[in-house]
Amino acid sequence: MTHERRSFGIFWLVQTLSVAGDMFSFVAVPLLVLAATGSVAQMGLLTAAAGVGRIVAGFFAGTIVDRFDRRHLLITCDAARAVLFGAVVIAPPWILYVVSPLAAAAGMVFQVAYVATVPNLVDPDRITEANGRLNATYSAATIVGPML
């Protein structure tokens, strides 16, 4: 197995797990708020807060990705989201209104970084194939993740 194939294979596996976790949290966190508060309005507010986090991060994500090492940035974003969502287990429910936009912002930076990383992992003639695999996996994870 060539170094290129191995690097992309690892990236693809980790990305698949990351997307599945994203999709799980996309459904689980609002339902957690609904279970804790019994309020659909609170659940909607949390979803809106995450949306704002994504939008704000979207304005700066390209600049951040261009200025930092993408590999470290990808790892940092995923680790940050894991820690943030891990805090939900031991923190009071209101912390979700802080965690959710921060995790969404880290997710947006991650998405921009991973798209920009693919050309560094594969030869130019294989970028379309690599992006196709990533997109197919993303689609599958968007179905499987919420089912978890």
mmCIF file of C-alpha atoms in Angstrom:
data_model
loop_
_atom_site.group_PDB
_atom_site.id
_atom_site.type_symbol
_atom_site.label_atom_id
_atom_site.label_comp_id
_atom_site.label_asym_id
_atom_site.label_seq_id
_atom_site.Cartn_x
_atom_site.Cartn_y
_atom_site.Cartn_z
ATOM 1 C CA MET A 1 0.000 0.000 0.000
ATOM 2 C CA THR A 2 1.453 3.358 -0.989
ATOM 3 C CA HIS A 3 1.911 6.158 1.514
ATOM 4 C CA GLU A 4 -0.746 8.175 -0.335
ATOM 5 C CA ARG A 5 -3.328 5.405 -0.071
ATOM 6 C CA ARG A 6 -2.501 4.760 3.598
ATOM 7 C CA SER A 7 -2.723 8.463 4.513
ATOM 8 C CA PHE A 8 -6.025 8.879 2.709
ATOM 9 C CA GLY A 9 -7.363 5.615 4.171
ATOM 10 C CA ILE A 10 -6.680 6.781 7.716
ATOM 11 C CA PHE A 11 -8.162 10.186 6.936
ATOM 12 C CA TRP A 12 -11.247 8.559 5.415
ATOM 13 C CA LEU A 13 -11.796 6.294 8.434
ATOM 14 C CA VAL A 14 -11.414 9.108 10.945
ATOM 15 C CA GLN A 15 -13.670 11.365 8.883
ATOM 16 C CA THR A 16 -16.332 8.663 8.789
ATOM 17 C CA LEU A 17 -16.278 8.330 12.575
ATOM 18 C CA SER A 18 -16.317 12.093 12.976
ATOM 19 C CA VAL A 19 -19.340 12.559 10.728
ATOM 20 C CA ALA A 20 -21.209 9.745 12.451
ATOM 21 C CA GLY A 21 -20.542 11.461 15.777
ATOM 22 C CA ASP A 22 -21.679 14.795 14.361
ATOM 23 C CA MET A 23 -24.927 13.308 13.121
ATOM 24 C CA PHE A 24 -25.485 11.537 16.435
ATOM 25 C CA SER A 25 -25.002 14.781 18.366
ATOM 26 C CA PHE A 26 -27.126 16.705 15.863
ATOM 27 C CA VAL A 27 -30.104 14.602 16.974
ATOM 28 C CA ALA A 28 -29.137 13.624 20.531
ATOM 29 C CA VAL A 29 -28.282 17.045 21.962
ATOM 30 C CA PRO A 30 -31.594 18.757 21.107
ATOM 31 C CA LEU A 31 -33.441 15.681 22.377
ATOM 32 C CA LEU A 32 -31.436 15.887 25.592
ATOM 33 C CA VAL A 33 -32.628 19.469 26.056
ATOM 34 C CA LEU A 34 -36.190 18.424 25.325
ATOM 35 C CA ALA A 35 -35.960 15.617 27.888
ATOM 36 C CA ALA A 36 -34.370 17.896 30.503
ATOM 37 C CA THR A 37 -36.677 20.887 30.040
ATOM 38 C CA GLY A 38 -39.786 19.480 28.362
ATOM 39 C CA SER A 39 -39.729 22.561 26.150
ATOM 40 C CA VAL A 40 -39.748 22.441 22.380
ATOM 41 C CA ALA A 41 -38.901 26.163 22.424
ATOM 42 C CA GLN A 42 -35.705 25.453 24.400
ATOM 43 C CA MET A 43 -34.826 22.702 21.949
ATOM 44 C CA GLY A 44 -35.319 25.139 19.059
ATOM 45 C CA LEU A 45 -33.247 27.798 20.821
ATOM 46 C CA LEU A 46 -30.394 25.336 21.231
ATOM 47 C CA THR A 47 -30.569 24.382 17.555
ATOM 48 C CA ALA A 48 -30.533 28.081 16.615
ATOM 49 C CA ALA A 49 -27.525 28.708 18.873
ATOM 50 C CA ALA A 50 -25.632 25.928 17.087
ATOM 51 C CA GLY A 51 -26.603 27.447 13.744
ATOM 52 C CA VAL A 52 -25.253 30.832 14.812
ATOM 53 C CA GLY A 53 -22.001 29.175 15.892
ATOM 54 C CA ARG A 54 -21.660 27.562 12.465
ATOM 55 C CA ILE A 55 -22.430 30.784 10.606
ATOM 56 C CA VAL A 56 -20.022 32.923 12.629
ATOM 57 C CA ALA A 57 -17.245 30.349 12.296
ATOM 58 C CA GLY A 58 -17.928 30.163 8.571
ATOM 59 C CA PHE A 59 -16.799 33.761 8.164
ATOM 60 C CA PHE A 60 -13.370 32.968 9.604
ATOM 61 C CA ALA A 61 -12.868 29.279 8.834
ATOM 62 C CA GLY A 62 -10.994 29.763 5.558
ATOM 63 C CA THR A 63 -8.535 32.168 7.127
ATOM 64 C CA ILE A 64 -7.956 29.847 10.073
ATOM 65 C CA VAL A 65 -7.429 26.844 7.800
ATOM 66 C CA ASP A 66 -4.948 28.751 5.654
ATOM 67 C CA ARG A 67 -2.900 29.925 8.640
ATOM 68 C CA PHE A 68 -2.553 26.717 10.615
ATOM 69 C CA ASP A 69 -1.325 23.200 9.927
ATOM 70 C CA ARG A 70 -4.416 21.408 8.634
ATOM 71 C CA ARG A 71 -3.620 18.057 10.210
ATOM 72 C CA HIS A 72 -3.275 19.602 13.650
ATOM 73 C CA LEU A 73 -6.336 21.741 13.057
ATOM 74 C CA LEU A 74 -8.449 18.701 12.172
ATOM 75 C CA ILE A 75 -7.279 16.860 15.266
ATOM 76 C CA THR A 76 -7.820 19.914 17.471
ATOM 77 C CA CYS A 77 -11.337 20.512 16.154
ATOM 78 C CA ASP A 78 -12.386 16.909 16.708
ATOM 79 C CA ALA A 79 -10.772 16.790 20.144
ATOM 80 C CA ALA A 80 -12.450 20.068 21.106
ATOM 81 C CA ARG A 81 -15.843 18.741 20.071
ATOM 82 C CA ALA A 82 -15.279 15.513 21.998
ATOM 83 C CA VAL A 83 -14.342 17.448 25.138
ATOM 84 C CA LEU A 84 -17.241 19.869 24.731
ATOM 85 C CA PHE A 85 -19.811 17.120 24.275
ATOM 86 C CA GLY A 86 -18.174 15.110 27.051
ATOM 87 C CA ALA A 87 -18.760 18.070 29.379
ATOM 88 C CA VAL A 88 -22.479 17.737 28.746
ATOM 89 C CA VAL A 89 -22.539 14.486 30.693
ATOM 90 C CA ILE A 90 -21.218 16.043 33.911
ATOM 91 C CA ALA A 91 -22.508 19.611 33.583
ATOM 92 C CA PRO A 92 -25.940 21.122 34.191
ATOM 93 C CA PRO A 93 -28.274 21.302 31.165
ATOM 94 C CA TRP A 94 -27.761 25.050 30.625
ATOM 95 C CA ILE A 95 -24.147 24.371 29.602
ATOM 96 C CA LEU A 96 -25.523 23.030 26.313
ATOM 97 C CA TYR A 97 -26.207 26.633 25.264
ATOM 98 C CA VAL A 98 -22.463 27.263 25.518
ATOM 99 C CA VAL A 99 -21.260 23.893 24.271
ATOM 100 C CA SER A 100 -23.504 23.654 21.228
ATOM 101 C CA PRO A 101 -22.392 26.850 19.408
ATOM 102 C CA LEU A 102 -18.735 26.205 20.267
ATOM 103 C CA ALA A 103 -18.926 22.634 19.003
ATOM 104 C CA ALA A 104 -20.741 23.801 15.867
ATOM 105 C CA ALA A 105 -18.033 26.404 15.254
ATOM 106 C CA ALA A 106 -15.318 23.772 15.643
ATOM 107 C CA GLY A 107 -17.301 21.561 13.271
ATOM 108 C CA MET A 108 -17.403 24.293 10.634
ATOM 109 C CA VAL A 109 -13.650 24.854 10.850
ATOM 110 C CA PHE A 110 -13.189 21.084 10.624
ATOM 111 C CA GLN A 111 -15.320 20.868 7.473
ATOM 112 C CA VAL A 112 -13.375 23.617 5.723
ATOM 113 C CA ALA A 113 -10.056 22.080 6.774
ATOM 114 C CA TYR A 114 -10.952 18.596 5.585
ATOM 115 C CA VAL A 115 -12.006 19.825 2.145
ATOM 116 C CA ALA A 116 -8.734 21.735 1.865
ATOM 117 C CA THR A 117 -6.718 18.735 3.064
ATOM 118 C CA VAL A 118 -7.734 16.239 0.374
ATOM 119 C CA PRO A 119 -5.421 17.691 -2.332
ATOM 120 C CA ASN A 120 -2.490 17.192 0.055
ATOM 121 C CA LEU A 121 -3.337 13.522 0.592
ATOM 122 C CA VAL A 122 -3.868 12.267 -2.937
ATOM 123 C CA ASP A 123 -2.396 12.829 -6.378
ATOM 124 C CA PRO A 124 -4.191 15.445 -8.501
ATOM 125 C CA ASP A 125 -5.679 12.788 -10.779
ATOM 126 C CA ARG A 126 -7.302 11.062 -7.762
ATOM 127 C CA ILE A 127 -8.952 14.075 -6.094
ATOM 128 C CA THR A 128 -12.329 13.391 -7.688
ATOM 129 C CA GLU A 129 -12.265 9.772 -6.526
ATOM 130 C CA ALA A 130 -11.203 10.790 -3.007
ATOM 131 C CA ASN A 131 -13.919 13.449 -2.755
ATOM 132 C CA GLY A 132 -16.453 10.941 -4.073
ATOM 133 C CA ARG A 133 -15.544 8.478 -1.331
ATOM 134 C CA LEU A 134 -15.720 11.167 1.331
ATOM 135 C CA ASN A 135 -19.095 12.398 0.098
ATOM 136 C CA ALA A 136 -20.524 8.870 -0.130
ATOM 137 C CA THR A 137 -19.343 8.161 3.389
ATOM 138 C CA TYR A 138 -20.765 11.481 4.596
ATOM 139 C CA SER A 139 -24.142 10.570 3.101
ATOM 140 C CA ALA A 140 -24.103 7.148 4.745
ATOM 141 C CA ALA A 141 -23.073 8.639 8.095
ATOM 142 C CA THR A 142 -25.925 11.165 7.950
ATOM 143 C CA ILE A 143 -28.296 8.204 7.885
ATOM 144 C CA VAL A 144 -26.517 5.913 10.351
ATOM 145 C CA GLY A 145 -25.429 8.589 12.864
ATOM 146 C CA PRO A 146 -28.937 9.724 13.900
ATOM 147 C CA MET A 147 -30.053 6.099 14.122
ATOM 148 C CA LEU A 148 -27.452 5.523 16.832
#
